[in-house]
CSV table of C-alpha atoms in Angstrom, one decimal:
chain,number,residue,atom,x,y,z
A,1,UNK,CA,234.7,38.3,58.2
A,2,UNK,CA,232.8,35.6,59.7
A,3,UNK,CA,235.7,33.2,59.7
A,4,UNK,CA,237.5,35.0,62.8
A,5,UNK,CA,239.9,32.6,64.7
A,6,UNK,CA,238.3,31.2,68.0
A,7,UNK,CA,239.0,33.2,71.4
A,8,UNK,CA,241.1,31.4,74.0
A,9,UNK,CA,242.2,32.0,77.7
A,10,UNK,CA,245.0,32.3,78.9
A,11,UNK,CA,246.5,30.6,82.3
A,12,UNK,CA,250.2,31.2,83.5
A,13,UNK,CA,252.0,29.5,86.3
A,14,UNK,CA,255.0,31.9,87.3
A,15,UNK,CA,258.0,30.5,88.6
A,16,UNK,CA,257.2,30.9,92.0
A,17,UNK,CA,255.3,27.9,92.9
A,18,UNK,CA,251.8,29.4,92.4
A,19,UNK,CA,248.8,28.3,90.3
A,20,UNK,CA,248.1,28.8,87.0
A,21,UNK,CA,246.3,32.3,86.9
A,22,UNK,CA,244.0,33.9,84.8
A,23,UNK,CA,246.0,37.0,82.4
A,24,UNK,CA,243.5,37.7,79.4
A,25,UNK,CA,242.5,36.0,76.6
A,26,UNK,CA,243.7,36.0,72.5
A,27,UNK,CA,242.7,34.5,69.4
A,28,UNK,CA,244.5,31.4,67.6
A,29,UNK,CA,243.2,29.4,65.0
A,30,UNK,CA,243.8,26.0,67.4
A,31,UNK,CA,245.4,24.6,70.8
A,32,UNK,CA,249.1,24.8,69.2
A,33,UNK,CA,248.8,28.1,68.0
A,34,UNK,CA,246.9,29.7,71.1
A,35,UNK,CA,250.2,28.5,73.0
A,36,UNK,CA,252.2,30.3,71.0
A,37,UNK,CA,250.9,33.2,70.6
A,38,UNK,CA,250.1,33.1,74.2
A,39,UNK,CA,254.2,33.0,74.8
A,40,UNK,CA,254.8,35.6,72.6
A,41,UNK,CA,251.9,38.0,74.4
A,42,UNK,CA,252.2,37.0,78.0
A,43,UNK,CA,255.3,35.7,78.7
A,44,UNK,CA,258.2,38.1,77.0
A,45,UNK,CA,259.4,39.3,80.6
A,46,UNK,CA,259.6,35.3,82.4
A,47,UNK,CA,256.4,35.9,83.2
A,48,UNK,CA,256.0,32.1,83.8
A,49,UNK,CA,257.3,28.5,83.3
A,50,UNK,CA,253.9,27.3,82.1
A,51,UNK,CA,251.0,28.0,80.1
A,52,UNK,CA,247.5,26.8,79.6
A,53,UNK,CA,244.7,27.4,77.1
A,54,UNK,CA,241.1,27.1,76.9
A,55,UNK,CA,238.9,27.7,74.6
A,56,UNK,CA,236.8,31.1,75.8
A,57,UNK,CA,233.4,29.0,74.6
A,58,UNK,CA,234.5,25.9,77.1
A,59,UNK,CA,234.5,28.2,80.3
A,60,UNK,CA,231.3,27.5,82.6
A,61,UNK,CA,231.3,31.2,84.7
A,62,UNK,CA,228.6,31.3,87.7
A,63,UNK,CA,226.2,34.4,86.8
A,64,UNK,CA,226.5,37.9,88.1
A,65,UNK,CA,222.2,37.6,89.0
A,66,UNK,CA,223.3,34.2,91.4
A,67,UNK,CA,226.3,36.1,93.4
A,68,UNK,CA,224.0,36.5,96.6
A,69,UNK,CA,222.5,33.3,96.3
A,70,UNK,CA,226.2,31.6,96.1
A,71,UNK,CA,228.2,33.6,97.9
A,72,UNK,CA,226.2,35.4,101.4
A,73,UNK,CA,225.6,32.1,102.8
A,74,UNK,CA,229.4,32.6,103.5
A,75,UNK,CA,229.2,35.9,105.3
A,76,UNK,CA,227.3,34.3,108.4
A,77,UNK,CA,229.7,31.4,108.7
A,78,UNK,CA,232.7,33.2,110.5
A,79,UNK,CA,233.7,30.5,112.7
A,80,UNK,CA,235.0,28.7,109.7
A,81,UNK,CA,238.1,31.5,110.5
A,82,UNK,CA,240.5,30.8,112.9
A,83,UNK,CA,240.4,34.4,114.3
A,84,UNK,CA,236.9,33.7,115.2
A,85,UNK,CA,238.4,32.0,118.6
A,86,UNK,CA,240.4,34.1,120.9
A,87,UNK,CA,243.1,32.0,122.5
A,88,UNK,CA,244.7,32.9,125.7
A,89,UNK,CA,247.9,35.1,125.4
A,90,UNK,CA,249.7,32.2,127.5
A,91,UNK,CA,249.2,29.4,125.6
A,92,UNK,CA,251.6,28.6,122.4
A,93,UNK,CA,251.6,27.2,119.0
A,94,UNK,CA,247.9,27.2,118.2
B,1,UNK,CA,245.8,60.8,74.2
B,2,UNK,CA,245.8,57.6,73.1
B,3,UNK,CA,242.3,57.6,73.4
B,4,UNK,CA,241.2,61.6,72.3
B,5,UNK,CA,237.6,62.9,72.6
B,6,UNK,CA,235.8,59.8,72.7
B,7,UNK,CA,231.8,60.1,72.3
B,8,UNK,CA,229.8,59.1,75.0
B,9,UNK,CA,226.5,59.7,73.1
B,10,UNK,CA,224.6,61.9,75.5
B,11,UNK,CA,223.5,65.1,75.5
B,12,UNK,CA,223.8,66.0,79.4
B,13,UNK,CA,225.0,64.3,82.4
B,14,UNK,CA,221.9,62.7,83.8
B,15,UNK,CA,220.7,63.8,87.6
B,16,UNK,CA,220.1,61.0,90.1
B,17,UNK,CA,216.2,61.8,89.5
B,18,UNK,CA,216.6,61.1,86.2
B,19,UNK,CA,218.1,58.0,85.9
B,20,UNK,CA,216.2,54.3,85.7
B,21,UNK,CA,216.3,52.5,89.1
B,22,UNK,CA,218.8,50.0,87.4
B,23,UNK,CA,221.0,52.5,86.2
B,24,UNK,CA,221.2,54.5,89.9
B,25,UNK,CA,222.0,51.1,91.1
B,26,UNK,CA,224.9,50.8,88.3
B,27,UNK,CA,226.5,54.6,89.5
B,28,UNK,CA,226.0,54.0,93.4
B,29,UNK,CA,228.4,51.1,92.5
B,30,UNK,CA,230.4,53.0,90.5
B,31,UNK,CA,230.6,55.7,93.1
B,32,UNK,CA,231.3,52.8,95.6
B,33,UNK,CA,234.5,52.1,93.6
B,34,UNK,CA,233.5,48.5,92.4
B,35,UNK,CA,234.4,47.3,89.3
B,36,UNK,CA,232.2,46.6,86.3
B,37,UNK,CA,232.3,43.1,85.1
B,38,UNK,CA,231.6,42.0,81.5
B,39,UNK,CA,228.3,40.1,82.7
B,40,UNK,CA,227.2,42.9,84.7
B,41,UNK,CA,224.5,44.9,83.7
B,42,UNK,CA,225.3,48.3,82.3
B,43,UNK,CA,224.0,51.2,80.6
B,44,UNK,CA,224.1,51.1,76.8
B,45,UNK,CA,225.6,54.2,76.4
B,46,UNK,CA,228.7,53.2,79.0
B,47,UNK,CA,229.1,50.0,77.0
B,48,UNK,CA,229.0,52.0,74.0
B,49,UNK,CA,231.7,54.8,75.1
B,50,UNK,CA,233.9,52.1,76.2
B,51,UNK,CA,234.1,50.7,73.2
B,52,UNK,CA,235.2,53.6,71.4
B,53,UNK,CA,237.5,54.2,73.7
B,54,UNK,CA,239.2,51.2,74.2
B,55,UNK,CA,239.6,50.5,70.7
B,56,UNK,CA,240.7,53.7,69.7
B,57,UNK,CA,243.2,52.8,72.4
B,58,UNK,CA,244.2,49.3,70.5
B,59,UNK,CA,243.9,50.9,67.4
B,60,UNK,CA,246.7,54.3,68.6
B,61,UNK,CA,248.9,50.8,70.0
B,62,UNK,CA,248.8,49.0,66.4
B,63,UNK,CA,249.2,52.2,64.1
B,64,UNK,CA,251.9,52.8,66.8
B,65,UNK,CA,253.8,50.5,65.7
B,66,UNK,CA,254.6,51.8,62.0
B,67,UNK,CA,256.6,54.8,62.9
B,68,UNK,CA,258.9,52.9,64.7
B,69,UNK,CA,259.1,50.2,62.4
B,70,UNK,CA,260.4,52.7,60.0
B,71,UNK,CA,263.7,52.8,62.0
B,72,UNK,CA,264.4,49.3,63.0
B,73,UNK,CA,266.5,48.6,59.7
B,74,UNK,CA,268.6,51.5,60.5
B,75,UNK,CA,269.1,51.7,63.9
B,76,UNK,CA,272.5,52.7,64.7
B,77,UNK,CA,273.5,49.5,66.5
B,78,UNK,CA,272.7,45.8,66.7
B,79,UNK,CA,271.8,46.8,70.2
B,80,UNK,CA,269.2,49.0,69.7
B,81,UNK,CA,268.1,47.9,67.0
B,82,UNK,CA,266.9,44.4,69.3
B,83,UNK,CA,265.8,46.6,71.9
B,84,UNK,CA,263.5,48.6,69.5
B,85,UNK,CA,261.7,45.7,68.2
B,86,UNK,CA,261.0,44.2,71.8
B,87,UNK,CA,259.2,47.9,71.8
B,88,UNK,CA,257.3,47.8,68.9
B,89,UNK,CA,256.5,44.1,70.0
B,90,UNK,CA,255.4,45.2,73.1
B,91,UNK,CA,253.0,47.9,71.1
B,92,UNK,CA,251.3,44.8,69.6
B,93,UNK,CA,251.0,43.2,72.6
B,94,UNK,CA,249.1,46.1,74.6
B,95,UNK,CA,247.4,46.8,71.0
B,96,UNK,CA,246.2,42.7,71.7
B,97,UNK,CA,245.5,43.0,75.6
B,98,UNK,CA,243.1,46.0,74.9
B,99,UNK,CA,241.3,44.6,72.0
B,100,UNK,CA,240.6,41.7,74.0
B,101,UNK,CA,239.1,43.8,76.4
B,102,UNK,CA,236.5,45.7,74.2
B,103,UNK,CA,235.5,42.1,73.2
B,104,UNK,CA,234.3,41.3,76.8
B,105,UNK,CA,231.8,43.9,75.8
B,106,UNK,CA,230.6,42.4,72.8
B,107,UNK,CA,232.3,43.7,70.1
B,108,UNK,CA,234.2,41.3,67.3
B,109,UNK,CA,237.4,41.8,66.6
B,110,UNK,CA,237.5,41.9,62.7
B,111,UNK,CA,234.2,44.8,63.6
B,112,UNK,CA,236.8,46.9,65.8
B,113,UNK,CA,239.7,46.0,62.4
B,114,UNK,CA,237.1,47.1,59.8
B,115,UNK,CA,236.0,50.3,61.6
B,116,UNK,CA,239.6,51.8,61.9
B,117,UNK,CA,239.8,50.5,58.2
B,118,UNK,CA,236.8,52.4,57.2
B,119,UNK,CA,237.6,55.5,58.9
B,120,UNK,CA,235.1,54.8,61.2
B,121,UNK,CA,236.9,54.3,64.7
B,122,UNK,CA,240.1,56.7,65.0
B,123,UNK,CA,243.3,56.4,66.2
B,124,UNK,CA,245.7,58.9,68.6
B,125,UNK,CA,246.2,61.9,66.4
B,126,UNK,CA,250.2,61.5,67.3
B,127,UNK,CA,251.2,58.6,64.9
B,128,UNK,CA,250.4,60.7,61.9
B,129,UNK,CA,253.7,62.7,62.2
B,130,UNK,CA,256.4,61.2,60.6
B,131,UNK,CA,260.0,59.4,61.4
B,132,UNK,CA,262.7,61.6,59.9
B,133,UNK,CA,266.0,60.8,61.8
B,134,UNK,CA,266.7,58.4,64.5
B,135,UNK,CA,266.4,61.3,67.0
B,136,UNK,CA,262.5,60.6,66.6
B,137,UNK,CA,262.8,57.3,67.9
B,138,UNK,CA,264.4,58.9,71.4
B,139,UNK,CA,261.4,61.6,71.3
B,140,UNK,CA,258.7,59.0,70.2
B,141,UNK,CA,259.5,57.0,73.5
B,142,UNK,CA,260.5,60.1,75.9
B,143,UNK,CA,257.9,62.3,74.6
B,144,UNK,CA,254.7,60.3,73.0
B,145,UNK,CA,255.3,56.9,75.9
B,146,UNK,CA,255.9,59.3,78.6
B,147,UNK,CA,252.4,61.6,78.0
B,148,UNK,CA,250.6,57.7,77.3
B,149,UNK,CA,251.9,56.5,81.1
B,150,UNK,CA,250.6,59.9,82.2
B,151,UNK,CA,247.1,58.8,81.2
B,152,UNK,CA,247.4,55.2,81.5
B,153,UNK,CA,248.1,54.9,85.1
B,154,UNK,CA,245.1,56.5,86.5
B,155,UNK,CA,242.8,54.4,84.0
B,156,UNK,CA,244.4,51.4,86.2
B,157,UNK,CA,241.7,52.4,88.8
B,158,UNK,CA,239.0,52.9,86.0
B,159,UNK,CA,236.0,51.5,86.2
B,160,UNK,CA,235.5,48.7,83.9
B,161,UNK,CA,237.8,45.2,85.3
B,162,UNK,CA,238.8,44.0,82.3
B,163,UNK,CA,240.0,47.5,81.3
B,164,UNK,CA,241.8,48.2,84.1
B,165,UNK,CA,243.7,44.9,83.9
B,166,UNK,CA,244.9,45.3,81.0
B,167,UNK,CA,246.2,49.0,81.5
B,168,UNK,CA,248.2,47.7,85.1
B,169,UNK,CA,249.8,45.2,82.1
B,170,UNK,CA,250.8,48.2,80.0
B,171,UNK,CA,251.9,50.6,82.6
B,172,UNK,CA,254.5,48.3,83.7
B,173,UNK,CA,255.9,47.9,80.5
B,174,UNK,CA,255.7,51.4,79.5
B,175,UNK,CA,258.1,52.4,81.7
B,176,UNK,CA,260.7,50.5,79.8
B,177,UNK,CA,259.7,52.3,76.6
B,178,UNK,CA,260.1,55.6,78.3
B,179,UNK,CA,263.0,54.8,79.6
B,180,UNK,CA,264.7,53.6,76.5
B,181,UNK,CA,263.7,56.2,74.6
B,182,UNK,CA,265.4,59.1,77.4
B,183,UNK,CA,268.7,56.7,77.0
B,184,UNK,CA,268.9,57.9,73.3
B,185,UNK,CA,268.3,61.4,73.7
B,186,UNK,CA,270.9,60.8,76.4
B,187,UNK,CA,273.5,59.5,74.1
B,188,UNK,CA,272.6,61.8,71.2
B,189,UNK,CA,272.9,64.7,73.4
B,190,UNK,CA,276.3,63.6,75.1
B,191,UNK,CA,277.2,63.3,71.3
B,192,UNK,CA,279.0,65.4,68.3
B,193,UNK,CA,277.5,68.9,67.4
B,194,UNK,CA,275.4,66.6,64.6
B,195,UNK,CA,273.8,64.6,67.0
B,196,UNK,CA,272.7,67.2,69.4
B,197,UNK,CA,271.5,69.1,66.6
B,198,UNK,CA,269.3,66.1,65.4
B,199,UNK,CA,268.1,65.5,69.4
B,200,UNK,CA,267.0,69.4,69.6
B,201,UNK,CA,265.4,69.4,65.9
B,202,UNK,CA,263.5,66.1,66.9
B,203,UNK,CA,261.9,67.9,70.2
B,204,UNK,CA,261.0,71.0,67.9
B,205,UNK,CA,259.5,68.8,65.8
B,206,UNK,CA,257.7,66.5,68.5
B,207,UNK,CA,257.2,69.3,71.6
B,208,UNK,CA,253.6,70.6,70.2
B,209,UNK,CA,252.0,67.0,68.8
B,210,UNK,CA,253.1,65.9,72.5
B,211,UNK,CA,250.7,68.2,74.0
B,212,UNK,CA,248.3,67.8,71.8
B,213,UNK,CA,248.0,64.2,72.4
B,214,UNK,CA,246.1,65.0,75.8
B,215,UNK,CA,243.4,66.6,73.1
B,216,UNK,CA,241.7,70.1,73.7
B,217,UNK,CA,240.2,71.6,77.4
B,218,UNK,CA,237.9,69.7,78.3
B,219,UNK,CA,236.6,72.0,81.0
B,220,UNK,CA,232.9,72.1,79.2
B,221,UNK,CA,232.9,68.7,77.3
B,222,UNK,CA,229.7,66.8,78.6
B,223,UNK,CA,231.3,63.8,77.5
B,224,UNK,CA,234.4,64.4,79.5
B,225,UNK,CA,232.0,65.0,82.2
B,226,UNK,CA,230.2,62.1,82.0
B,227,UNK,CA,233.0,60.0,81.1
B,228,UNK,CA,234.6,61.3,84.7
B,229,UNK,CA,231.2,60.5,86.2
B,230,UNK,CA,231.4,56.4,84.9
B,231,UNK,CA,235.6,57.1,85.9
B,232,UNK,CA,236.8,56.0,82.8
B,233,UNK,CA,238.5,58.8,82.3
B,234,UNK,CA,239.8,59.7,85.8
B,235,UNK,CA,241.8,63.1,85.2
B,236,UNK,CA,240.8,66.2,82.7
B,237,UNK,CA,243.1,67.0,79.5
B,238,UNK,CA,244.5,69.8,81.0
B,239,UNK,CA,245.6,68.3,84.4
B,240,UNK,CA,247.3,65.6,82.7
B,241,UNK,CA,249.1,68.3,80.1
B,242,UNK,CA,249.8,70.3,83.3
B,243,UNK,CA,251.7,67.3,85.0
B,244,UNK,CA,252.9,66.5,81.4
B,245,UNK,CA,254.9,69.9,81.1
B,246,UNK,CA,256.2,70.2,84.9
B,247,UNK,CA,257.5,66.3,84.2
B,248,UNK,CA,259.3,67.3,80.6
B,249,UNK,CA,260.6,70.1,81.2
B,250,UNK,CA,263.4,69.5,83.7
B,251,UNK,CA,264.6,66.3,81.9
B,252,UNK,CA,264.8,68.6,78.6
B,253,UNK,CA,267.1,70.9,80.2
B,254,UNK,CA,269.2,68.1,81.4
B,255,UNK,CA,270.0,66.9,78.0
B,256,UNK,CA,270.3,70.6,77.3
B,257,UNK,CA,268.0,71.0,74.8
B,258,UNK,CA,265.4,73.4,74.8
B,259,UNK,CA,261.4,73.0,74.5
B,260,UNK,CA,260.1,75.2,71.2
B,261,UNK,CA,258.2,77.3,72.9
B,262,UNK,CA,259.0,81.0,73.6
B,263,UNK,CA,255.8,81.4,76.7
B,264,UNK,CA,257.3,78.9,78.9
B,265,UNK,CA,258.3,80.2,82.0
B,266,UNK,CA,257.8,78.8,86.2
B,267,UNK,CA,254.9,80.4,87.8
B,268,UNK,CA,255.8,80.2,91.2
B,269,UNK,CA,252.3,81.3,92.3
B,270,UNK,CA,250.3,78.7,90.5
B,271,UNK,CA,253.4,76.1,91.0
B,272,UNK,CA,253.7,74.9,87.8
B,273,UNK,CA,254.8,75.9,84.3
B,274,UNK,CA,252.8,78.3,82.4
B,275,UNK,CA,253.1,77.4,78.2
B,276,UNK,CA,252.3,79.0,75.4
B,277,UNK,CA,248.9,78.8,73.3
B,278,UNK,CA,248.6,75.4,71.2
B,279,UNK,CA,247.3,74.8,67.8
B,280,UNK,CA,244.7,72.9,67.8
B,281,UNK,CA,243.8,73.6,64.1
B,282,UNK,CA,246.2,71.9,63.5
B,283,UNK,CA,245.5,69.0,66.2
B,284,UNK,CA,241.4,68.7,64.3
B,285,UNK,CA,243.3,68.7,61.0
B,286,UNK,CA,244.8,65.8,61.7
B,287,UNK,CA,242.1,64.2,63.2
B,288,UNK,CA,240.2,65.0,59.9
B,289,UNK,CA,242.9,63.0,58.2
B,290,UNK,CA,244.8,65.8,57.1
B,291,UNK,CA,248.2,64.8,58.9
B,292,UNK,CA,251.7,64.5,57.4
B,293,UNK,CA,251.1,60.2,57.1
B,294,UNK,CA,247.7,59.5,57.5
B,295,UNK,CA,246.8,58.1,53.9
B,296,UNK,CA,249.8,56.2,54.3
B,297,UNK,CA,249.1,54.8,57.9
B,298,UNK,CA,245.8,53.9,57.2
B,299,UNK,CA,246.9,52.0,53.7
B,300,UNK,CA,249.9,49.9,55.6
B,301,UNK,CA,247.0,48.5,58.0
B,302,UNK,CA,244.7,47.8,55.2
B,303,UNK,CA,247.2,46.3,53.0
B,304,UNK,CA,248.7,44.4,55.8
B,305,UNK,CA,245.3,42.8,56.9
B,306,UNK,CA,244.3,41.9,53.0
B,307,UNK,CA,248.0,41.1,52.7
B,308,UNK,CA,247.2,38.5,55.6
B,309,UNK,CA,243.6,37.4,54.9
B,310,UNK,CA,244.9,34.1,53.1
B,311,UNK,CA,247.2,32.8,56.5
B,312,UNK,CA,244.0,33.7,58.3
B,313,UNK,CA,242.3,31.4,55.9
B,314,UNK,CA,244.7,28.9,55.5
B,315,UNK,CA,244.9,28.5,59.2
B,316,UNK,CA,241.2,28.2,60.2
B,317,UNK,CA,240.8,25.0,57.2
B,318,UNK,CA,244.4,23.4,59.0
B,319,UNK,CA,242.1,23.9,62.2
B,320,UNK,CA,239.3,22.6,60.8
B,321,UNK,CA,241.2,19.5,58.8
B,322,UNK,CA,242.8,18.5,62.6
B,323,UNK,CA,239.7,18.6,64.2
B,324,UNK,CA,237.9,16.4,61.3
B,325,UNK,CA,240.7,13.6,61.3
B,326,UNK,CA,241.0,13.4,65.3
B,327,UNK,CA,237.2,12.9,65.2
B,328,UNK,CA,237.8,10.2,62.3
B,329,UNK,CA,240.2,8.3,64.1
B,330,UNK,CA,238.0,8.6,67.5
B,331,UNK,CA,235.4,6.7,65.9
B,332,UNK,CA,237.8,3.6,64.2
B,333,UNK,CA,239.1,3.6,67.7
């Protein structure tokens, strides 16, 4: 009961040229297996050309409590967009 | 459904005057259409009803799985016979996605395993009917996998994240199961006399346990209504066995076969089809346990998980032997 097989995430590059990306997690005993059964869960329709596991317990996640204190210093910074500087309709390639 | 009359554990639908300051907070956000996270704060009894529900959902995936298993030694043709185990695989998988998403909320695995074991957590009333011809295996996916993307796709915009995820994972792969299932009622009913006659006895057979899935009104359930308030459960029974019906019906009368019921007939006023009354005795006798197979669904799942326990075993001490000899030759090193 006790004894349940460790959790891992799952990560799945798709053929596209895009990161590996997040798609859920599953339980496997160790590394070898948790790639396996992640092919066999998350990748039966090409979903990718590469997979990556880590072990649920090994993920550091930022807390929900700290989101403002992280994150709104961002919201005031909107020069950091291009959009925030209107260029003149005659002048190209910027 | 595949989730049917899931507790939510309160007596009334609290009023905004009534609720803490954290949980107003927790429905504004709701209301706002934001997703719940698994670190979020929530109210006990939301973390609680989702639970139940979603693994009642994992549970209805897995059990899933053994009517159809029933037929994949004897499918007519190597053909479908491939086809119906990448369906019965994908059961496990969406069985596996959702489990994993009632763990974000603190729930063990082998807990969610021993409940449906011990008669504690249930399962969707529908895979208690048995097998009998191949025919089933057309209704199961036309009939049972069309009324699950019925409810599925709304609860892509539920509430909860990891929830949600997981169901926009299913829904895309439903479709297929639908599909495949229509494409042998197709070819049954394009058949000889034999065939058709198995197609039309499997939609007698499957019609009423079909509508029942979407379990009874729900009109003056306070957990439907506080489920619809935390939008995990988006539309009422009846709306979705409305939609149900107006969706069967025409593709029945293509294959031309006809739906067992006598009371069907278009309303043109209301604009949809009016049906006849349903037994839902016999609905709560199944859910009792009182179905044509559930002893013997219940027993495969235990037997299979005792059946089992030793490759768990064994494959946790492999783990554990890797790990202890790495660390051994790390330190020689």
């Amino acid at each position: 009961m006790s004894n349940e097989w460790p959790l891992w995430e799952i990560f799945i590059r798709s053929q596209h040229g895009l990161a590996h990306k997040h798609v859920g997690s599953l339980h496997a005993s160790d590394a070898a297996m948790a790639i396996k059964n992640a092919r066999d869960v998350y990748t039966r329709r090409n979903e990718g050309v590469s997979i990556w596991a880590v072990r649920s317990a090994d993920i550091v996640a930022s807390s929900p409590g700290d989101k403002e204190a992280l994150f709104e210093p961002a919201a005031s910074k909107v020069y950091r967009h291009p959009t925030f500087f209107p260029m003149p309709d005659e002048v190209k390639h910027l | 459904m595949y989730a049917q009359m899931v507790d939510t554990g309160v007596k009334a639908v609290a009023s905004r005057a009534e609720m803490s300051p954290e949980e107003r907070a927790f429905q504004a956000r709701i209301d706002a259409d934001i997703k719940v996270e698994p670190k979020d704060w929530m109210p006990e009894a939301y973390r609680r009803t989702l639970i139940r529900q979603i693994s009642q959902h994992a549970h209805s995936e897995i059990v899933g799985m053994l009517p159809e298993g029933n037929w994949v030694t004897r499918a007519p043709s190597l053909k479908r016979k491939a086809i119906l185990m990448a369906k019965i695989q994908d059961e496990g998988g969406h069985g596996l996605y959702l489990y994993s998403a009632a763990e974000t909320l603190g729930v063990s695995r082998d807990q969610m395993i021993a409940d449906l074991h011990a008669g504690k957590a249930k399962y969707s009333s529908i895979f208690n009917y048995p097998t009998l011809t191949w025919a089933d295996i057309g209704a199961i996916g036309w009939l049972v996998d069309g009324a699950a993307i019925m409810n599925q796709i709304p609860l892509c915009r539920c509430s909860y994240g990891p929830y949600a995820r997981a169901m926009v994972r299913i829904c895309k792969e439903e479709s297929f199961h639908q599909r495949q299932g229509y494409d042998i009622m197709l070819s049954l009913a394009r058949g000889t006399p034999e065939q058709k006659a198995m197609a039309q006895d499997a939609l007698n057979r499957w019609w009423w346990p079909s509508l029942m899935m979407f379990g009874p009104p729900d009109a003056e359930s306070v957990h439907s209504a506080q489920s619809a308030a935390w939008k995990i459960k988006i539309l009422s029974n009846d709306e979705l066995r409305q939609r149900f019906v107006d969706q069967t019906l025409p593709q029945a009368e293509y294959l031309r076969i006809s739906v067992p019921d006598p009371d069907l007939r278009w309303n043109a006023e209301r604009g949809h089809f009016d049906f006849g009354a349903i037994d839902w005795t016999e609905f709560h006798n199944v859910l009792r346990g009182n179905g044509p197979c559930n002893r013997d669904r219940l027993a495969t799942r235990v037997r299979a998980w005792e059946d089992g326990a030793w490759v768990r075993e064994a494959a946790m001490a492999h783990a554990g032997k890797l790990a202890t000899r790495a660390a051994g030759q790390a330190k020689a090193a």
